[in-house]
């Protein structure tokens, strides 16, 4: 028989996760559609043709510098103020700025808008992680995180083909001219087409999300009480383990620092591959745009199933650390094997799919770790800190790959560096020991 608590959790799943899920799909595409847009921007913007890969890598650096500056304050606002209002603000501003990328003419325009986009988006991802801790007890949290985080592979799956149909506007392909509007190029329309939905979703968030269970008019009083009681018991259990830590005290904990460093190395590998995968496949196999975008839909399918399996397994076994570490090891091995020369295209796609599984499947278990040993407020600041430090890798990884490609004419050393970066992550996980059970009184 299903308990009242389980029914309330299921009700919260259906009420909250769909809108958060859609929001993260748009956020992810707005952040990463530059990987496809760059293939066309260099044809229309002469200033982008010299050291092309470095320019787009530096754009990622600019994004994550902006992201870093407001990450922790933004996450704390979700904890202390209002998740729905802050997420609404984030989505509206990033949608506007993402659309404005359509007007860039010079690299410095691109750097400025990427920096501002980073500022605008800061706090969204860790803010949602913190928001989910307000609603879902530990036994259901990794599953909720899985259902939220699968937005990443789904965004990667649906966006290449949609973006391809937009990108070819105003171009001639196979003797066919594809019409455009207002004399804009396809890559310009792509930025606009993905930016506008985030503004619309931002407005919907304001009216649809509920900050905490006590504010949920769509739950009965009995349902609110049973959920709040479970969350309160869990909070007391966390405090019995880690004490009543302030945010600053939490940031000095060795476990938090190790998680931040581990996240940095995995994000370095992940973002380096994601930004340049279309370019890598085109460079190695001289693919046309249509086939390329079909192939780009394959790796996300693997990571989608990987995330669901790891998330459900982690919740069932109540184990987090190895559920995070093992996928990363698999991803590092997969990426390293892509360096074997003269492999068939299908083999490379399989290896990049394995890499994608590794760089995504660990996420639900990983983001469940801080709330196992920290109170709500301390966990909020720590999640923002971990995400900030980790996302510095989002600038480092593309820079390594882009600069090495411009200097050597090859992706070999860059991919090798990213594979090693991912493998290094494991040593930090081995140093993290978390016992989620309260001490005996």
Tab-separated table of C-alpha atoms in Angstrom:
chain	number	residue	atom	x	y	z
A	1	UNK	CA	0.000	0.000	0.000
A	2	UNK	CA	1.323	3.425	-0.960
A	3	UNK	CA	1.837	5.723	2.034
A	4	UNK	CA	0.494	9.266	2.221
A	5	UNK	CA	4.059	10.616	2.066
A	6	UNK	CA	4.759	8.696	-1.148
A	7	UNK	CA	1.548	10.042	-2.692
A	8	UNK	CA	2.519	13.602	-1.755
A	9	UNK	CA	5.986	13.160	-3.248
A	10	UNK	CA	4.451	11.828	-6.467
A	11	UNK	CA	2.077	14.790	-6.550
A	12	UNK	CA	5.026	17.169	-6.126
A	13	UNK	CA	6.860	15.389	-8.941
A	14	UNK	CA	4.029	16.056	-11.373
A	15	UNK	CA	3.437	19.623	-10.216
A	16	UNK	CA	7.012	20.970	-10.066
A	17	UNK	CA	9.330	18.906	-12.226
A	18	UNK	CA	7.768	19.432	-15.693
A	19	UNK	CA	8.207	23.230	-15.649
A	20	UNK	CA	11.696	22.973	-14.125
A	21	UNK	CA	12.534	20.309	-16.693
A	22	UNK	CA	11.458	22.489	-19.635
A	23	UNK	CA	13.301	25.476	-18.200
A	24	UNK	CA	16.543	23.537	-17.950
A	25	UNK	CA	16.211	22.267	-21.526
A	26	UNK	CA	16.021	25.857	-22.777
A	27	UNK	CA	18.814	26.978	-20.436
A	28	UNK	CA	21.078	24.217	-21.650
A	29	UNK	CA	20.426	24.931	-25.318
A	30	UNK	CA	20.918	28.689	-24.852
A	31	UNK	CA	24.267	28.022	-23.214
A	32	UNK	CA	25.525	25.409	-25.677
A	33	UNK	CA	23.957	26.123	-29.081
A	34	UNK	CA	27.096	28.090	-29.906
A	35	UNK	CA	28.759	24.735	-30.713
A	36	UNK	CA	26.578	24.484	-33.837
A	37	UNK	CA	26.242	28.204	-34.519
A	38	UNK	CA	30.026	28.555	-34.766
A	39	UNK	CA	30.059	26.358	-37.877
A	40	UNK	CA	28.058	29.054	-39.707
A	41	UNK	CA	29.189	32.221	-37.927
A	42	UNK	CA	32.705	31.887	-39.334
A	43	UNK	CA	31.255	31.972	-42.866
A	44	UNK	CA	29.494	35.307	-42.274
A	45	UNK	CA	31.845	37.071	-39.845
A	46	UNK	CA	35.377	37.611	-41.238
A	47	UNK	CA	36.715	38.663	-37.825
A	48	UNK	CA	35.967	35.157	-36.499
A	49	UNK	CA	38.073	33.334	-39.093
A	50	UNK	CA	41.486	33.850	-37.463
A	51	UNK	CA	42.069	31.533	-34.489
A	52	UNK	CA	38.435	30.481	-34.682
A	53	UNK	CA	38.591	27.755	-32.048
A	54	UNK	CA	40.328	30.046	-29.546
A	55	UNK	CA	37.693	32.762	-30.015
A	56	UNK	CA	34.852	30.407	-29.121
A	57	UNK	CA	36.860	28.901	-26.272
A	58	UNK	CA	37.456	32.375	-24.827
A	59	UNK	CA	33.733	33.017	-25.183
A	60	UNK	CA	33.148	30.063	-22.857
A	61	UNK	CA	35.699	31.503	-20.421
A	62	UNK	CA	33.829	34.833	-20.440
A	63	UNK	CA	30.549	33.014	-19.794
A	64	UNK	CA	31.866	31.165	-16.768
A	65	UNK	CA	33.593	34.216	-15.298
A	66	UNK	CA	30.201	35.926	-15.240
A	67	UNK	CA	28.627	32.740	-13.943
A	68	UNK	CA	31.126	32.528	-11.088
A	69	UNK	CA	30.552	36.087	-9.867
A	70	UNK	CA	26.866	35.632	-8.999
A	71	UNK	CA	26.676	31.885	-8.405
A	72	UNK	CA	26.836	31.747	-4.611
A	73	UNK	CA	24.744	34.915	-3.997
A	74	UNK	CA	22.134	33.618	-6.438
A	75	UNK	CA	21.948	30.247	-4.722
A	76	UNK	CA	21.567	31.849	-1.290
A	77	UNK	CA	18.721	34.002	-2.620
A	78	UNK	CA	16.874	30.810	-3.534
A	79	UNK	CA	17.373	29.563	0.044
A	80	UNK	CA	16.647	32.819	1.884
A	81	UNK	CA	14.241	34.660	-0.430
A	82	UNK	CA	12.200	33.030	-3.205
A	83	UNK	CA	13.092	30.328	-5.706
A	84	UNK	CA	10.302	31.117	-8.149
A	85	UNK	CA	11.015	34.866	-8.250
A	86	UNK	CA	14.757	34.398	-8.677
A	87	UNK	CA	14.377	31.684	-11.334
A	88	UNK	CA	11.850	33.909	-13.138
A	89	UNK	CA	14.377	36.775	-13.170
A	90	UNK	CA	17.132	34.482	-14.397
A	91	UNK	CA	15.120	33.079	-17.283
A	92	UNK	CA	13.831	36.397	-18.577
A	93	UNK	CA	17.258	38.067	-18.576
A	94	UNK	CA	19.109	35.112	-20.075
A	95	UNK	CA	16.464	34.769	-22.816
A	96	UNK	CA	16.932	38.402	-23.809
A	97	UNK	CA	20.738	38.165	-23.762
A	98	UNK	CA	20.783	34.855	-25.651
A	99	UNK	CA	18.679	36.447	-28.398
A	100	UNK	CA	21.008	39.462	-28.571
A	101	UNK	CA	23.873	37.151	-29.570
A	102	UNK	CA	22.303	37.345	-33.037
A	103	UNK	CA	23.718	40.880	-33.495
A	104	UNK	CA	27.409	40.169	-32.812
A	105	UNK	CA	29.886	41.406	-35.428
A	106	UNK	CA	33.245	41.296	-33.624
A	107	UNK	CA	34.793	38.826	-31.165
A	108	UNK	CA	34.583	41.381	-28.342
A	109	UNK	CA	30.809	41.639	-28.903
A	110	UNK	CA	30.683	37.875	-28.488
A	111	UNK	CA	32.821	37.915	-25.327
A	112	UNK	CA	30.693	40.665	-23.753
A	113	UNK	CA	27.391	38.909	-24.419
A	114	UNK	CA	28.723	35.572	-23.198
A	115	UNK	CA	29.912	37.265	-19.991
A	116	UNK	CA	26.504	38.899	-19.472
A	117	UNK	CA	24.758	35.603	-20.234
A	118	UNK	CA	26.873	33.978	-17.519
A	119	UNK	CA	25.846	36.687	-15.050
A	120	UNK	CA	22.204	36.231	-16.019
A	121	UNK	CA	22.194	32.444	-15.696
A	122	UNK	CA	24.221	32.305	-12.460
A	123	UNK	CA	22.323	30.571	-9.698
A	124	UNK	CA	19.846	28.706	-11.897
A	125	UNK	CA	21.309	25.207	-11.729
A	126	UNK	CA	22.420	25.177	-8.067
A	127	UNK	CA	19.278	27.134	-7.194
A	128	UNK	CA	17.126	24.345	-8.594
A	129	UNK	CA	19.232	21.750	-6.739
A	130	UNK	CA	18.587	23.644	-3.484
A	131	UNK	CA	14.918	24.125	-4.386
A	132	UNK	CA	14.467	20.373	-4.778
A	133	UNK	CA	15.830	19.848	-1.240
A	134	UNK	CA	12.946	22.034	-0.010
A	135	UNK	CA	10.475	19.592	-1.506
A	136	UNK	CA	11.902	16.091	-1.705
A	137	UNK	CA	13.224	14.010	1.226
A	138	UNK	CA	16.536	12.221	0.838
A	139	UNK	CA	14.945	8.918	-0.172
A	140	UNK	CA	13.352	10.583	-3.222
A	141	UNK	CA	15.952	13.252	-3.963
A	142	UNK	CA	18.290	11.439	-6.350
A	143	UNK	CA	15.264	10.353	-8.360
A	144	UNK	CA	13.965	13.930	-8.481
A	145	UNK	CA	17.425	15.108	-9.503
A	146	UNK	CA	17.519	12.446	-12.221
A	147	UNK	CA	14.180	13.592	-13.609
A	148	UNK	CA	15.450	17.190	-13.596
A	149	UNK	CA	18.908	16.444	-14.973
A	150	UNK	CA	17.726	14.285	-17.876
A	151	UNK	CA	16.789	17.620	-19.401
A	152	UNK	CA	20.468	17.825	-20.386
A	153	UNK	CA	20.577	14.751	-22.667
A	154	UNK	CA	17.086	15.487	-23.963
A	155	UNK	CA	18.194	19.023	-24.863
A	156	UNK	CA	21.241	17.551	-26.579
A	157	UNK	CA	18.986	15.098	-28.408
A	158	UNK	CA	16.321	17.468	-29.722
A	159	UNK	CA	18.327	20.648	-30.306
A	160	UNK	CA	20.768	19.597	-33.085
A	161	UNK	CA	18.098	18.759	-35.651
A	162	UNK	CA	15.853	21.698	-34.740
A	163	UNK	CA	18.875	23.994	-34.860
A	164	UNK	CA	19.925	22.526	-38.219
A	165	UNK	CA	16.587	23.444	-39.813
A	166	UNK	CA	16.937	26.977	-38.448
A	167	UNK	CA	20.622	27.297	-39.391
A	168	UNK	CA	19.996	26.639	-43.065
A	169	UNK	CA	17.657	29.643	-43.370
A	170	UNK	CA	19.075	32.068	-45.928
A	171	UNK	CA	21.440	29.446	-47.354
A	172	UNK	CA	21.605	27.219	-50.424
A	173	UNK	CA	21.856	23.494	-49.758
A	174	UNK	CA	21.817	20.829	-52.488
A	175	UNK	CA	20.686	23.469	-54.969
A	176	UNK	CA	17.731	24.534	-52.800
A	177	UNK	CA	17.464	28.045	-51.362
A	178	UNK	CA	15.901	28.180	-47.914
A	179	UNK	CA	14.082	31.422	-47.286
A	180	UNK	CA	14.756	33.667	-44.329
A	181	UNK	CA	13.062	36.670	-42.712
A	182	UNK	CA	14.330	40.236	-42.311
A	183	UNK	CA	17.559	39.295	-44.131
A	184	UNK	CA	18.872	37.529	-41.025
A	185	UNK	CA	21.140	34.507	-41.325
A	186	UNK	CA	20.165	31.122	-39.985
A	187	UNK	CA	22.578	31.283	-37.044
A	188	UNK	CA	21.026	34.612	-36.022
A	189	UNK	CA	17.541	33.128	-36.074
A	190	UNK	CA	18.787	30.164	-34.059
A	191	UNK	CA	19.869	32.392	-31.172
A	192	UNK	CA	16.542	34.240	-31.292
A	193	UNK	CA	14.420	31.091	-31.634
A	194	UNK	CA	15.952	29.512	-28.532
A	195	UNK	CA	16.065	32.750	-26.514
A	196	UNK	CA	12.405	33.760	-26.749
A	197	UNK	CA	10.974	30.575	-25.112
A	198	UNK	CA	13.039	31.191	-21.978
A	199	UNK	CA	11.379	34.589	-21.524
A	200	UNK	CA	7.954	32.967	-21.850
A	201	UNK	CA	8.854	30.154	-19.443
A	202	UNK	CA	10.221	32.689	-16.961
A	203	UNK	CA	6.800	34.300	-16.726
A	204	UNK	CA	5.130	30.890	-16.337
A	205	UNK	CA	7.543	29.977	-13.507
A	206	UNK	CA	6.452	33.017	-11.511
A	207	UNK	CA	2.852	31.800	-11.415
A	208	UNK	CA	3.370	28.038	-11.388
A	209	UNK	CA	6.161	27.158	-8.937
A	210	UNK	CA	5.662	27.158	-5.165
A	211	UNK	CA	8.591	28.063	-2.924
A	212	UNK	CA	7.986	25.605	-0.059
A	213	UNK	CA	5.425	22.968	0.971
A	214	UNK	CA	3.831	25.326	3.526
A	215	UNK	CA	2.889	27.662	0.638
A	216	UNK	CA	1.339	24.941	-1.548
A	217	UNK	CA	-2.382	25.582	-1.898
A	218	UNK	CA	-2.530	22.580	-4.254
A	219	UNK	CA	-1.764	20.276	-1.281
A	220	UNK	CA	-4.224	19.555	1.510
A	221	UNK	CA	-3.286	20.527	5.066
A	222	UNK	CA	-2.641	16.871	5.917
A	223	UNK	CA	-0.399	16.488	2.853
A	224	UNK	CA	1.583	19.617	3.718
A	225	UNK	CA	2.057	18.456	7.298
A	226	UNK	CA	3.302	14.964	6.420
A	227	UNK	CA	5.836	16.333	3.934
A	228	UNK	CA	7.042	19.103	6.249
A	229	UNK	CA	7.386	16.615	9.113
A	230	UNK	CA	9.526	14.284	7.007
A	231	UNK	CA	11.741	17.166	5.844
A	232	UNK	CA	12.109	18.439	9.433
A	233	UNK	CA	13.154	15.004	10.705
A	234	UNK	CA	15.702	14.779	7.911
A	235	UNK	CA	17.061	18.250	8.714
A	236	UNK	CA	17.532	17.294	12.381
A	237	UNK	CA	19.348	14.148	11.264
A	238	UNK	CA	21.697	16.179	9.043
A	239	UNK	CA	22.453	18.594	11.858
A	240	UNK	CA	23.214	15.704	14.219
A	241	UNK	CA	25.918	14.662	11.754
A	242	UNK	CA	27.385	17.968	10.614
A	243	UNK	CA	26.219	20.277	13.382
A	244	UNK	CA	24.696	23.705	12.883
A	245	UNK	CA	27.271	24.970	10.406
A	246	UNK	CA	27.160	28.452	8.944
A	247	UNK	CA	27.714	28.868	5.212
A	248	UNK	CA	31.318	30.016	5.745
A	249	UNK	CA	32.034	27.079	8.052
A	250	UNK	CA	30.565	24.692	5.486
A	251	UNK	CA	32.765	26.114	2.721
A	252	UNK	CA	35.844	25.314	4.813
A	253	UNK	CA	34.869	21.669	5.218
A	254	UNK	CA	37.281	19.333	3.444
A	255	UNK	CA	34.379	17.347	1.952
A	256	UNK	CA	32.990	20.467	0.275
A	257	UNK	CA	36.420	21.418	-1.078
A	258	UNK	CA	37.005	17.911	-2.433
A	259	UNK	CA	33.607	17.895	-4.147
A	260	UNK	CA	34.354	21.296	-5.711
A	261	UNK	CA	37.748	20.173	-7.036
A	262	UNK	CA	36.319	16.881	-8.313
A	263	UNK	CA	33.536	18.763	-10.092
A	264	UNK	CA	36.092	21.122	-11.674
A	265	UNK	CA	37.986	18.268	-13.316
A	266	UNK	CA	34.895	16.480	-14.618
A	267	UNK	CA	33.372	19.711	-15.980
A	268	UNK	CA	36.691	20.512	-17.680
A	269	UNK	CA	36.394	17.299	-19.662
A	270	UNK	CA	32.656	17.524	-20.211
A	271	UNK	CA	32.443	21.073	-21.577
A	272	UNK	CA	35.555	20.724	-23.704
A	273	UNK	CA	33.990	17.786	-25.516
A	274	UNK	CA	30.503	19.305	-25.746
A	275	UNK	CA	31.589	22.604	-27.290
A	276	UNK	CA	33.835	21.027	-29.894
A	277	UNK	CA	32.138	17.691	-30.677
A	278	UNK	CA	30.459	19.004	-33.872
A	279	UNK	CA	33.781	20.485	-34.987
A	280	UNK	CA	35.688	17.297	-34.098
A	281	UNK	CA	33.336	15.072	-36.105
A	282	UNK	CA	33.394	17.419	-39.091
A	283	UNK	CA	37.186	17.731	-38.909
A	284	UNK	CA	37.767	13.967	-38.712
A	285	UNK	CA	35.085	12.720	-41.127
A	286	UNK	CA	34.133	15.756	-43.311
A	287	UNK	CA	30.410	15.329	-42.605
A	288	UNK	CA	27.638	17.454	-44.088
A	289	UNK	CA	25.359	19.393	-41.735
A	290	UNK	CA	22.402	17.024	-42.073
A	291	UNK	CA	24.329	13.844	-41.226
A	292	UNK	CA	26.301	15.636	-38.507
A	293	UNK	CA	23.182	16.753	-36.659
A	294	UNK	CA	21.665	13.262	-36.887
A	295	UNK	CA	24.811	11.754	-35.376
A	296	UNK	CA	24.884	14.351	-32.587
A	297	UNK	CA	21.542	12.960	-31.394
A	298	UNK	CA	23.028	9.547	-30.528
A	299	UNK	CA	25.291	10.246	-27.481
A	300	UNK	CA	22.502	11.991	-25.511
A	301	UNK	CA	20.314	8.879	-25.766
A	302	UNK	CA	22.982	6.872	-23.978
A	303	UNK	CA	23.417	9.475	-21.254
A	304	UNK	CA	19.632	9.705	-20.805
A	305	UNK	CA	19.342	6.019	-19.926
A	306	UNK	CA	22.554	6.168	-17.894
A	307	UNK	CA	21.233	9.000	-15.717
A	308	UNK	CA	17.922	7.252	-15.075
A	309	UNK	CA	19.573	3.947	-14.192
A	310	UNK	CA	22.169	5.516	-11.881
A	311	UNK	CA	19.605	7.790	-10.214
A	312	UNK	CA	17.170	4.965	-9.465
A	313	UNK	CA	19.967	2.622	-8.361
A	314	UNK	CA	21.421	5.287	-6.075
A	315	UNK	CA	18.032	5.854	-4.411
A	316	UNK	CA	17.376	2.119	-4.062
A	317	UNK	CA	20.753	1.357	-2.455
A	318	UNK	CA	21.076	4.716	-0.618
A	319	UNK	CA	24.676	4.856	-1.925
A	320	UNK	CA	25.970	8.035	-3.582
A	321	UNK	CA	29.771	8.148	-3.782
A	322	UNK	CA	30.460	5.160	-6.036
A	323	UNK	CA	27.352	5.873	-8.106
A	324	UNK	CA	29.054	9.176	-8.938
A	325	UNK	CA	32.609	7.854	-9.364
A	326	UNK	CA	32.064	4.792	-11.579
A	327	UNK	CA	30.314	6.603	-14.483
A	328	UNK	CA	33.125	9.182	-14.553
A	329	UNK	CA	35.715	6.400	-14.894
A	330	UNK	CA	33.718	4.896	-17.759
A	331	UNK	CA	33.535	8.297	-19.472
A	332	UNK	CA	37.282	8.912	-19.114
A	333	UNK	CA	38.063	5.535	-20.684
A	334	UNK	CA	35.616	6.141	-23.538
A	335	UNK	CA	37.114	9.540	-24.327
A	336	UNK	CA	40.660	8.186	-24.208
A	337	UNK	CA	39.789	5.419	-26.676
A	338	UNK	CA	38.635	7.975	-29.276
A	339	UNK	CA	42.318	8.811	-29.777
A	340	UNK	CA	43.026	5.473	-31.482
A	341	UNK	CA	43.599	6.493	-35.087
A	342	UNK	CA	41.655	5.493	-38.213
A	343	UNK	CA	38.555	4.140	-36.486
A	344	UNK	CA	35.251	3.775	-38.361
A	345	UNK	CA	32.736	6.564	-37.809
A	346	UNK	CA	30.324	4.231	-36.009
A	347	UNK	CA	33.052	3.243	-33.522
A	348	UNK	CA	33.825	6.889	-32.737
A	349	UNK	CA	30.120	7.625	-32.207
A	350	UNK	CA	29.884	4.680	-29.788
A	351	UNK	CA	32.946	5.919	-27.873
A	352	UNK	CA	31.597	9.470	-27.638
A	353	UNK	CA	28.298	7.958	-26.457
A	354	UNK	CA	30.182	6.138	-23.684
A	355	UNK	CA	31.884	9.445	-22.841
A	356	UNK	CA	28.508	11.182	-22.723
A	357	UNK	CA	27.120	8.505	-20.390
A	358	UNK	CA	30.061	9.017	-18.051
A	359	UNK	CA	29.818	12.802	-18.001
A	360	UNK	CA	26.075	12.811	-17.272
A	361	UNK	CA	25.116	9.660	-15.348
A	362	UNK	CA	27.080	10.658	-12.230
A	363	UNK	CA	25.112	13.882	-11.694
A	364	UNK	CA	22.072	12.690	-9.653
A	365	UNK	CA	24.244	10.884	-7.102
A	366	UNK	CA	26.827	13.686	-7.022
A	367	UNK	CA	24.342	16.467	-6.253
A	368	UNK	CA	22.737	14.364	-3.521
A	369	UNK	CA	26.012	14.328	-1.559
A	370	UNK	CA	26.095	17.838	0.050
A	371	UNK	CA	22.655	17.500	1.632
A	372	UNK	CA	23.780	14.272	3.354
A	373	UNK	CA	26.105	16.090	5.750
A	374	UNK	CA	24.997	19.759	5.728
A	375	UNK	CA	21.948	21.681	6.914
A	376	UNK	CA	19.719	23.477	4.382
A	377	UNK	CA	21.408	26.888	4.567
A	378	UNK	CA	24.936	25.466	4.637
A	379	UNK	CA	24.094	23.078	1.793
A	380	UNK	CA	22.724	25.954	-0.304
A	381	UNK	CA	25.934	27.960	-0.047
A	382	UNK	CA	28.053	24.852	-0.548
A	383	UNK	CA	26.152	23.776	-3.659
A	384	UNK	CA	26.652	27.252	-5.112
A	385	UNK	CA	30.353	27.110	-4.226
A	386	UNK	CA	30.837	23.622	-5.693
A	387	UNK	CA	29.033	24.617	-8.866
A	388	UNK	CA	31.060	27.853	-9.153
A	389	UNK	CA	34.440	26.171	-8.774
A	390	UNK	CA	33.389	23.289	-10.973
A	391	UNK	CA	32.115	25.512	-13.727
A	392	UNK	CA	35.484	27.206	-14.003
A	393	UNK	CA	36.258	23.972	-15.807
A	394	UNK	CA	33.616	24.983	-18.320
A	395	UNK	CA	36.030	27.683	-19.441
A	396	UNK	CA	39.234	25.689	-18.973
A	397	UNK	CA	38.172	22.616	-20.988
A	398	UNK	CA	37.176	24.455	-24.181
A	399	UNK	CA	40.272	26.671	-23.892
A	400	UNK	CA	42.558	23.635	-23.683
A	401	UNK	CA	40.923	22.036	-26.708
A	402	UNK	CA	40.534	25.225	-28.765
A	403	UNK	CA	43.988	26.701	-28.194
A	404	UNK	CA	45.755	23.373	-28.763
A	405	UNK	CA	43.785	22.880	-32.001
A	406	UNK	CA	44.762	26.358	-33.252
A	407	UNK	CA	48.417	25.835	-32.286
A	408	UNK	CA	48.898	22.251	-33.508
A	409	UNK	CA	46.146	21.803	-36.092
A	410	UNK	CA	44.993	18.665	-34.246
A	411	UNK	CA	42.568	17.769	-31.453
A	412	UNK	CA	44.749	14.853	-30.237
A	413	UNK	CA	46.609	16.492	-27.328
A	414	UNK	CA	43.503	18.414	-26.274
A	415	UNK	CA	41.331	15.295	-26.047
A	416	UNK	CA	44.111	13.450	-24.207
A	417	UNK	CA	44.262	16.284	-21.655
A	418	UNK	CA	40.494	16.191	-21.115
A	419	UNK	CA	40.493	12.416	-20.668
A	420	UNK	CA	43.218	12.717	-18.015
A	421	UNK	CA	41.259	15.511	-16.318
A	422	UNK	CA	38.218	13.254	-16.006
A	423	UNK	CA	40.315	10.376	-14.655
A	424	UNK	CA	41.866	12.643	-11.989
A	425	UNK	CA	38.373	13.160	-10.562
A	426	UNK	CA	38.354	9.630	-9.160
A	427	UNK	CA	41.187	10.313	-6.713
A	428	UNK	CA	39.101	13.015	-5.034
A	429	UNK	CA	36.050	10.765	-4.708
A	430	UNK	CA	38.182	8.141	-2.982
A	431	UNK	CA	39.082	10.748	-0.329
A	432	UNK	CA	35.450	11.622	0.435
A	433	UNK	CA	33.853	9.587	3.223
A	434	UNK	CA	30.246	10.355	4.125
A	435	UNK	CA	28.185	8.566	6.744
A	436	UNK	CA	24.579	9.780	6.435
A	437	UNK	CA	23.424	8.036	9.595
A	438	UNK	CA	23.051	10.090	12.793
A	439	UNK	CA	25.293	9.425	15.729
A	440	UNK	CA	23.879	7.584	18.679
A	441	UNK	CA	22.572	9.821	21.449
